[in-house]
Short mmCIF file of C-alpha atoms in Angstrom, two decimals:
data_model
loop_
_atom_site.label_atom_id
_atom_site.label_comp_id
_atom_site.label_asym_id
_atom_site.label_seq_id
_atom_site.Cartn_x
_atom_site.Cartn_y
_atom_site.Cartn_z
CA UNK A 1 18.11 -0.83 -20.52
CA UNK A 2 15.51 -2.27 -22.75
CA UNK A 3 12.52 0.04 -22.93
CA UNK A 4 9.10 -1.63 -21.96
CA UNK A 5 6.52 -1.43 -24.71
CA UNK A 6 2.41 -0.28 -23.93
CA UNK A 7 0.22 -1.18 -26.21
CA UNK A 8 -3.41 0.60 -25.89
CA UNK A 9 -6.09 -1.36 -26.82
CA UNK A 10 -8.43 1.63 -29.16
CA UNK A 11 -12.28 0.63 -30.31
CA UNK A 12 -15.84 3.12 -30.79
CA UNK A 13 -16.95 4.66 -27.74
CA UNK A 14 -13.65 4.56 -25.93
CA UNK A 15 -13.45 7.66 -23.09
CA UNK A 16 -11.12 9.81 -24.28
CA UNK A 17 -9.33 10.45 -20.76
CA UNK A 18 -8.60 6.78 -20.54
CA UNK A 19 -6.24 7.27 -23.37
CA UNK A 20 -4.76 9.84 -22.69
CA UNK A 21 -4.01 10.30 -19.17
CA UNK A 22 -2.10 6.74 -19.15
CA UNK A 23 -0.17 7.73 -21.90
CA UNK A 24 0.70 11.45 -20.69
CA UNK A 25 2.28 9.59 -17.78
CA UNK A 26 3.95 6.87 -19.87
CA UNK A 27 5.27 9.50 -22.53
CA UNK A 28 6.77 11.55 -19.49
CA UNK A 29 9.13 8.94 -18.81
CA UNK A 30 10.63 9.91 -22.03
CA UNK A 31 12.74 12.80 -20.96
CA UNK A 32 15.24 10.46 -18.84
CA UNK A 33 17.26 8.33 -20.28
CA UNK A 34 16.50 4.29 -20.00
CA UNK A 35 13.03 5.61 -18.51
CA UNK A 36 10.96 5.43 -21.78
CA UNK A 37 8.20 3.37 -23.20
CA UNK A 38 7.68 2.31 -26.56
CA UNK A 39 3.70 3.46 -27.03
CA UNK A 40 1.87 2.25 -29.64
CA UNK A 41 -1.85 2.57 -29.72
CA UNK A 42 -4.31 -0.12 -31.61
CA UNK A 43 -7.70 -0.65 -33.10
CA UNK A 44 -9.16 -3.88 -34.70
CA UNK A 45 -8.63 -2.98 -37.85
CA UNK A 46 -6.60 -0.03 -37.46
CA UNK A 47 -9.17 2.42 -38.26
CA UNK A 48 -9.39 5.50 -36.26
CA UNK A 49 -12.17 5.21 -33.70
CA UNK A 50 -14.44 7.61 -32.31
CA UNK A 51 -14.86 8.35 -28.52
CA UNK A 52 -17.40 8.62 -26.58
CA UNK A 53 -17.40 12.39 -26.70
CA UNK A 54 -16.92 12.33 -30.53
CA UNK A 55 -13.20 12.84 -30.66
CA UNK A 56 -11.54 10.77 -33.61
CA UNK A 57 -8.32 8.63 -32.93
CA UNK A 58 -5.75 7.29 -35.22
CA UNK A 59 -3.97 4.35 -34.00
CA UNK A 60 -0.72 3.51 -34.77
CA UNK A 61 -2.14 0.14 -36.67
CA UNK A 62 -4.24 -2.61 -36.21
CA UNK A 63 -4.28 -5.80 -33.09
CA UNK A 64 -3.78 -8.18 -35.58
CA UNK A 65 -0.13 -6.76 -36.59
CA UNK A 66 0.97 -5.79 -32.94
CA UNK A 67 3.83 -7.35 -31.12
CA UNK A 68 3.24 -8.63 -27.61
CA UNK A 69 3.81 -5.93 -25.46
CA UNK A 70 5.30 -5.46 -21.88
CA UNK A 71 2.08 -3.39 -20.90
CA UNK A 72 -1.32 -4.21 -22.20
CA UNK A 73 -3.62 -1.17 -21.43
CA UNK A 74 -7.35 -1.64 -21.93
CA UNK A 75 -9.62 1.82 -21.41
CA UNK A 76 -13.30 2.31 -20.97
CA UNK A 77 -15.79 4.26 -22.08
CA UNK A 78 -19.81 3.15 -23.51
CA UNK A 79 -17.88 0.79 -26.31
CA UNK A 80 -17.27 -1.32 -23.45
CA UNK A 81 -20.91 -1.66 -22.43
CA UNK A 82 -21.98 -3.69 -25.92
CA UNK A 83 -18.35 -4.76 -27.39
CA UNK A 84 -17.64 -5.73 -30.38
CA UNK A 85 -16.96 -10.02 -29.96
CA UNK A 86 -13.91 -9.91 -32.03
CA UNK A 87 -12.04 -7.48 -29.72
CA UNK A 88 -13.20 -9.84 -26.75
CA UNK A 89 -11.54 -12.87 -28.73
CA UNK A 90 -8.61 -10.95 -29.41
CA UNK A 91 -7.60 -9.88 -25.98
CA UNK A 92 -9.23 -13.46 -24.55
CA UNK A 93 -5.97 -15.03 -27.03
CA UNK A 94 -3.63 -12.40 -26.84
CA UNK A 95 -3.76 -10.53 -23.36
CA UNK A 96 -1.90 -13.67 -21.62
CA UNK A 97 1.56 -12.72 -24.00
CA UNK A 98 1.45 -9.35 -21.57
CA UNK A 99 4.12 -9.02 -18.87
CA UNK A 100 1.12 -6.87 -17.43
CA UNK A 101 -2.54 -6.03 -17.93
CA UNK A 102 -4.27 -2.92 -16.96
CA UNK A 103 -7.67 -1.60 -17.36
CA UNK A 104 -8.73 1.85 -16.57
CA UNK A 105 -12.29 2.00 -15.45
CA UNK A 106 -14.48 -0.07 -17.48
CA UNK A 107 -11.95 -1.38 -19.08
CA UNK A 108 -12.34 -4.34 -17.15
CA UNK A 109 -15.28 -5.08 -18.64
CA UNK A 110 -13.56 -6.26 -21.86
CA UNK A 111 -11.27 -8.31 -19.32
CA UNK A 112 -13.89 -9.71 -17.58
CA UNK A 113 -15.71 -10.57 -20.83
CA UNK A 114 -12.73 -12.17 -22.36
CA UNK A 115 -12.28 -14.16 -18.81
CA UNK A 116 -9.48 -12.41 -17.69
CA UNK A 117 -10.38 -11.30 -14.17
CA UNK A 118 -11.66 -14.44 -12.93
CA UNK A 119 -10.12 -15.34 -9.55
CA UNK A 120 -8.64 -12.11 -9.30
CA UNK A 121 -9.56 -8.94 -7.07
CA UNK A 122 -9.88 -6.07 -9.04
CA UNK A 123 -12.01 -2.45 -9.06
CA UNK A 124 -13.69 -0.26 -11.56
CA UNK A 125 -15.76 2.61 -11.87
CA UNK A 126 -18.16 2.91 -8.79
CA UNK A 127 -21.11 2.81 -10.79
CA UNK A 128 -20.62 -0.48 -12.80
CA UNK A 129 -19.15 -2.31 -9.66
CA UNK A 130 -22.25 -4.19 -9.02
CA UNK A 131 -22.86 -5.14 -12.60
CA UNK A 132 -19.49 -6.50 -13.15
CA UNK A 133 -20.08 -8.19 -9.65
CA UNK A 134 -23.50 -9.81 -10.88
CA UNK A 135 -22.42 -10.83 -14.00
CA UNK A 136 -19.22 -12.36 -13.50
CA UNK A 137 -19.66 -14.26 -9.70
CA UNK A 138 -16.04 -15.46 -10.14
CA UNK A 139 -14.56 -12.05 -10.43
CA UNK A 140 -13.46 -10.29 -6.96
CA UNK A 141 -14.76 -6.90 -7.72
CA UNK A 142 -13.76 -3.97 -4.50
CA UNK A 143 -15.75 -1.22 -5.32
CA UNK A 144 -13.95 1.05 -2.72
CA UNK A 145 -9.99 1.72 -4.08
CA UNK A 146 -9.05 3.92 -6.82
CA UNK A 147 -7.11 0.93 -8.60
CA UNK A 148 -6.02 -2.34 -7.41
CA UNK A 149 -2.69 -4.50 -8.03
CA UNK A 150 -3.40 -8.18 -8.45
CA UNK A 151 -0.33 -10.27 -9.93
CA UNK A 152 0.28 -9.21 -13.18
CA UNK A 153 -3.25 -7.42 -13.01
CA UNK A 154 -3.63 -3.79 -12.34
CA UNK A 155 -7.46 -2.30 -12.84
CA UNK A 156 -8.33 1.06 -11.88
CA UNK A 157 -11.64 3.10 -10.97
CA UNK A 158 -13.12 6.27 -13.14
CA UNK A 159 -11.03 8.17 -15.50
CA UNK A 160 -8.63 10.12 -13.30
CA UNK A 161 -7.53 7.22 -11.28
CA UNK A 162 -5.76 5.60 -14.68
CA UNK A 163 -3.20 8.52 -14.26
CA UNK A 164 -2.74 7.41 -10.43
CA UNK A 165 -2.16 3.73 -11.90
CA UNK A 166 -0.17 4.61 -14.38
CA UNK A 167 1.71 6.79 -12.19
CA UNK A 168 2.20 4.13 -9.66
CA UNK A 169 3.42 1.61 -12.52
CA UNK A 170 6.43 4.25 -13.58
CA UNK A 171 7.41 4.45 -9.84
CA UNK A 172 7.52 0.55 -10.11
CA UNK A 173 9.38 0.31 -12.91
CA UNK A 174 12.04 3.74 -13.14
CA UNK A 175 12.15 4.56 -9.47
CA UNK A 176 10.01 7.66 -7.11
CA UNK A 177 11.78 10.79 -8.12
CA UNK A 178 10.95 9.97 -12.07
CA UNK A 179 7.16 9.22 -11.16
CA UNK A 180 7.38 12.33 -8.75
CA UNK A 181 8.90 14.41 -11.78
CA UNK A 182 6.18 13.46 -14.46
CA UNK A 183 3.31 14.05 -11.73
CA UNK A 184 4.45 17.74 -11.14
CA UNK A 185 4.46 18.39 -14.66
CA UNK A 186 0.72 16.70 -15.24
CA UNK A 187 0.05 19.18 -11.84
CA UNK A 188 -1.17 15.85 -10.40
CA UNK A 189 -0.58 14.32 -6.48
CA UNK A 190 1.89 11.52 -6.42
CA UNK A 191 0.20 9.30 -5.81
CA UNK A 192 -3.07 8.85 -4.41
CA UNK A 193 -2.88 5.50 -2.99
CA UNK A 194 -4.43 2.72 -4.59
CA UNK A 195 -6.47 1.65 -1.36
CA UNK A 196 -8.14 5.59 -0.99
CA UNK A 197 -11.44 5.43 -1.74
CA UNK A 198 -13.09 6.26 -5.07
CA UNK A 199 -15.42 8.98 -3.85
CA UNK A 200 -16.24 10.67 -0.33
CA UNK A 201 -18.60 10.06 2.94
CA UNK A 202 -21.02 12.47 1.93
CA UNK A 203 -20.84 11.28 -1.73
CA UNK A 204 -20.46 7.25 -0.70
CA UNK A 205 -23.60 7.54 1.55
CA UNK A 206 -27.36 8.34 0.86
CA UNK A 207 -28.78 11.48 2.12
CA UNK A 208 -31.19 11.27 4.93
CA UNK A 209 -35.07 11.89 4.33
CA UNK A 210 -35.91 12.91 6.87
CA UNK A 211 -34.92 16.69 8.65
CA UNK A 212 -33.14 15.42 11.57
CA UNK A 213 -31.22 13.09 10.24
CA UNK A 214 -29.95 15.22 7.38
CA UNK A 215 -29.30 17.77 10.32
CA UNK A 216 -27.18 15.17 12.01
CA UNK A 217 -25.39 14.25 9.07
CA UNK A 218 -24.20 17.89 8.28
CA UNK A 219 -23.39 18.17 11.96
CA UNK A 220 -20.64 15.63 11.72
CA UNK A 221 -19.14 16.73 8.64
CA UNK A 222 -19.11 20.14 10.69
CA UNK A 223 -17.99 19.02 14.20
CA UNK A 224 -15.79 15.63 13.54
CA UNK A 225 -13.88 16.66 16.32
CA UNK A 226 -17.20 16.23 18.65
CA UNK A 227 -18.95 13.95 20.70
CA UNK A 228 -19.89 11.43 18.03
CA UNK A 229 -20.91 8.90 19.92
CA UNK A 230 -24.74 7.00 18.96
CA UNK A 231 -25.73 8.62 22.06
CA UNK A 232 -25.03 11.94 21.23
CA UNK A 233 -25.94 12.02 17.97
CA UNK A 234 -29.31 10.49 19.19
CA UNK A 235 -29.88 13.33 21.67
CA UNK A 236 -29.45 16.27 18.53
CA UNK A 237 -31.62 13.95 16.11
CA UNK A 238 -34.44 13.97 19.27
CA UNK A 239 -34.57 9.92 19.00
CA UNK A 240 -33.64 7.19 20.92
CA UNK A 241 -29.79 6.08 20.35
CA UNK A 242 -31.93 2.26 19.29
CA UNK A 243 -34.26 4.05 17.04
CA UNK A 244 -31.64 6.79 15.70
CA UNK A 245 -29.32 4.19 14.62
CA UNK A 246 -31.97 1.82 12.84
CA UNK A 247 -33.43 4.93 11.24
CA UNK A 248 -29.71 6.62 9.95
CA UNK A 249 -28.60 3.53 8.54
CA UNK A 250 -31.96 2.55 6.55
CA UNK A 251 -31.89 6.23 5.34
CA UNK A 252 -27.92 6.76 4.38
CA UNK A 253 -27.17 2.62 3.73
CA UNK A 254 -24.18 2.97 6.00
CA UNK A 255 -24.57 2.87 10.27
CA UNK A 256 -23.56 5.95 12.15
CA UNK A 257 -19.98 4.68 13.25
CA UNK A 258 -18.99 4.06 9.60
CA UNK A 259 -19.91 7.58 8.76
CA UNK A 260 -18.28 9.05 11.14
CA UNK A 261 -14.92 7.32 10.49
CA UNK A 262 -15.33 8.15 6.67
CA UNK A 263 -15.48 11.75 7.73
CA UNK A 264 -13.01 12.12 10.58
CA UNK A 265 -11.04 10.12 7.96
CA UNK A 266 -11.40 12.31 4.48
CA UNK A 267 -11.15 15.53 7.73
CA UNK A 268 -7.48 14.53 8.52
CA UNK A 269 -6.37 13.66 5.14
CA UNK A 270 -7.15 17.33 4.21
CA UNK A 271 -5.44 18.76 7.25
CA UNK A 272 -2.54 16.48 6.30
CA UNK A 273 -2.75 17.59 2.68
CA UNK A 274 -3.67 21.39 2.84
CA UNK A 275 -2.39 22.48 6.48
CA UNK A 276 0.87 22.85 8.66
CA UNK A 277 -0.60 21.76 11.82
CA UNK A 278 1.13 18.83 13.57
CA UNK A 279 -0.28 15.40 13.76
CA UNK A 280 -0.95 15.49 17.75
CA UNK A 281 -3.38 18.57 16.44
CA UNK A 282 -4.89 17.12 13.99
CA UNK A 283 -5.64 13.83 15.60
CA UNK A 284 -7.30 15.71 18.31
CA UNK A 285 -9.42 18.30 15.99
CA UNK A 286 -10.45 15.46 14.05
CA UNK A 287 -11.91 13.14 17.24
CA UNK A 288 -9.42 10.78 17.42
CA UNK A 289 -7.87 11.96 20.36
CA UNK A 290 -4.55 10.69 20.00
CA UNK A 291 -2.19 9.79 16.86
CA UNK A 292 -2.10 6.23 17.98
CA UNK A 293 -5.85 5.95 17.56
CA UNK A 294 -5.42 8.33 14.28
CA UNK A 295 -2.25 5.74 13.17
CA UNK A 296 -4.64 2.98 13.51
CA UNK A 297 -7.57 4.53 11.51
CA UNK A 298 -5.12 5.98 8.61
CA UNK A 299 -2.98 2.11 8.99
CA UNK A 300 -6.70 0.16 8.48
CA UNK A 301 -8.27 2.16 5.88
CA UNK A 302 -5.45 3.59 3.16
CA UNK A 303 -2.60 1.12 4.19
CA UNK A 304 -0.14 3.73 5.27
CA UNK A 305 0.35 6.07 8.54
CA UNK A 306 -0.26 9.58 8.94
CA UNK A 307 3.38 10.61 8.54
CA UNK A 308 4.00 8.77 5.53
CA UNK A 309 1.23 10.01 3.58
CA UNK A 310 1.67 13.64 4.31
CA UNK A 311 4.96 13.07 2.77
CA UNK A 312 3.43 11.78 -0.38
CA UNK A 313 0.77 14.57 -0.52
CA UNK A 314 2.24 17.44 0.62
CA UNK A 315 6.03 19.18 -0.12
CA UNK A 316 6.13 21.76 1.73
CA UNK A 317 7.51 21.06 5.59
CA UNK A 318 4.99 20.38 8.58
CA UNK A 319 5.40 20.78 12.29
CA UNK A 320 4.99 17.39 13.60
#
């Protein structure tokens, strides 16, 4: 089997766990035979850079001498808010002899400033989403998954999620048990999906101003097996269900419904993860009230059913 080559694309202010993580993954491959990669990492000039947390990095050489490689991996970090123009030109004439591109978080700005994302959906960390949004109109950015598969384009959110991308790329390439085997060894899940949202309903939303609604916020996160209904939570916040809804989405940016399925949502996955408890209980203690309506919420939101992604997070056996 030939064994696919990563090159990883080094500069000043790089994040560290960018690096690293990817290549932790990639390098775990090694220890089965025809499963390896070829990693080399690069800098302009081959100079060792400095990250962003003032670690020092010695790449393996410099851009201009690398060979095209299967995997081109670009990281983030602050080098990628103010990059250097020559590393933009370089990966603007050489990122299109890739069999694949991947950024890890802001990686994609580099991408995106080279013109490599236009026309393509892609993701990135949650707090430059809208400027890589604004400033590139023809760019598809989702600010909601962990990483994203486009084509030949793979981009991924905030630092952990390049392991989950890279993780997801060795399953691709060498097969589940191998990507299983390496994630066990990192003490990582396999694999978060790519569609599971970068952060959760408490963090995703605002918190309320005012008392009552923070009251009724807390009370869902507490009771999402509960009467959620507008009208309920309208009765507990002392407002009318018109003036309670107007007022909770204003104050958190997201309407009451959409909260409430975030939580009932990130509720189950835990039960799923964590607990033994069948699915008919946990659809029930999580307000869904059946696993058909719990199918359809897990089916709509992560892309996969109950059942199938308690087998990915969870070994041990569960009474379904």
């Amino acid at each position: 089997m030939t064994q696919r080559s990563v090159l990883v694309v080094l500069f000043d202010g790089v994040q560290s766990l960018d690096v690293t993580g990817p290549v932790e993954v990639f390098a775990g491959a090694s220890h089965f035979p025809g499963a390896g990669y070829e990693l080399r990492t690069a800098s302009l000039d081959g100079a060792p850079v400095r990250t962003g947390s003032g670690l020092t990095l010695v790449p393996d050489g410099g851009l201009a001498d690398a060979e095209p490689p299967h995997t081109l991996l670009v990281p983030g970090g602050e080098g990628t808010r103010s990059p250097d123009p020559a590393l933009v030109d370089w990966l603007r004439d050489h990122a299109a002899h890739a069999e694949r591109l991947v950024s890890v978080c802001t990686g994609a700005l580099l991408l995106a400033a080279a013109g490599l994302l236009d026309g393509h959906r892609v993701t990135t960390h949650w707090t430059v989403c809208e400027h890589l949004a604004r400033s590139y109109p023809a760019v598809e950015v989702d600010p909601d998954p962990i990483f994203v598969r486009d084509g030949r384009l793979a981009t991924s959110a905030g630092v952990t999620a390049g392991i989950d991308l890279a993780l997801a790329l060795v399953e691709e390439d060498h097969g589940r048990d191998i990507a299983l085997t390496i994630a066990r060894h990192l003490v990582v899940f396999l694999r978060r999906p790519g569609n599971q949202a970068q952060f959760s309903a408490q963090l995703t939303a605002q918190t309320a101003r005012r008392e009552p609604l923070r009251e009724v916020q807390h009370w869902i996160t507490e009771h999402p097996g509960d009467d959620l209904s507008v009208e309920a939570l309208a009765a507990r916040a002392r407002l009318s269900p018109r003036h309670f809804a107007r007022a909770f989405q204003t104050e958190t940016g997201v309407t009451p419904g959409r909260y409430v399925d975030r939580v009932r949502l990130e509720h189950a996955r835990r039960l799923l993860e964590d607990t033994t408890d069948g699915i008919t209980g946990i659809s029930r203690a999580c307000g869904y009230g059946t696993p058909e309506a719990m199918r359809r919420a897990f089916t709509k939101a992560l892309g996969t059913a109950p059942a199938e992604y308690r087998r990915r997070f969870r070994t041990q056996p569960a009474i379904d």
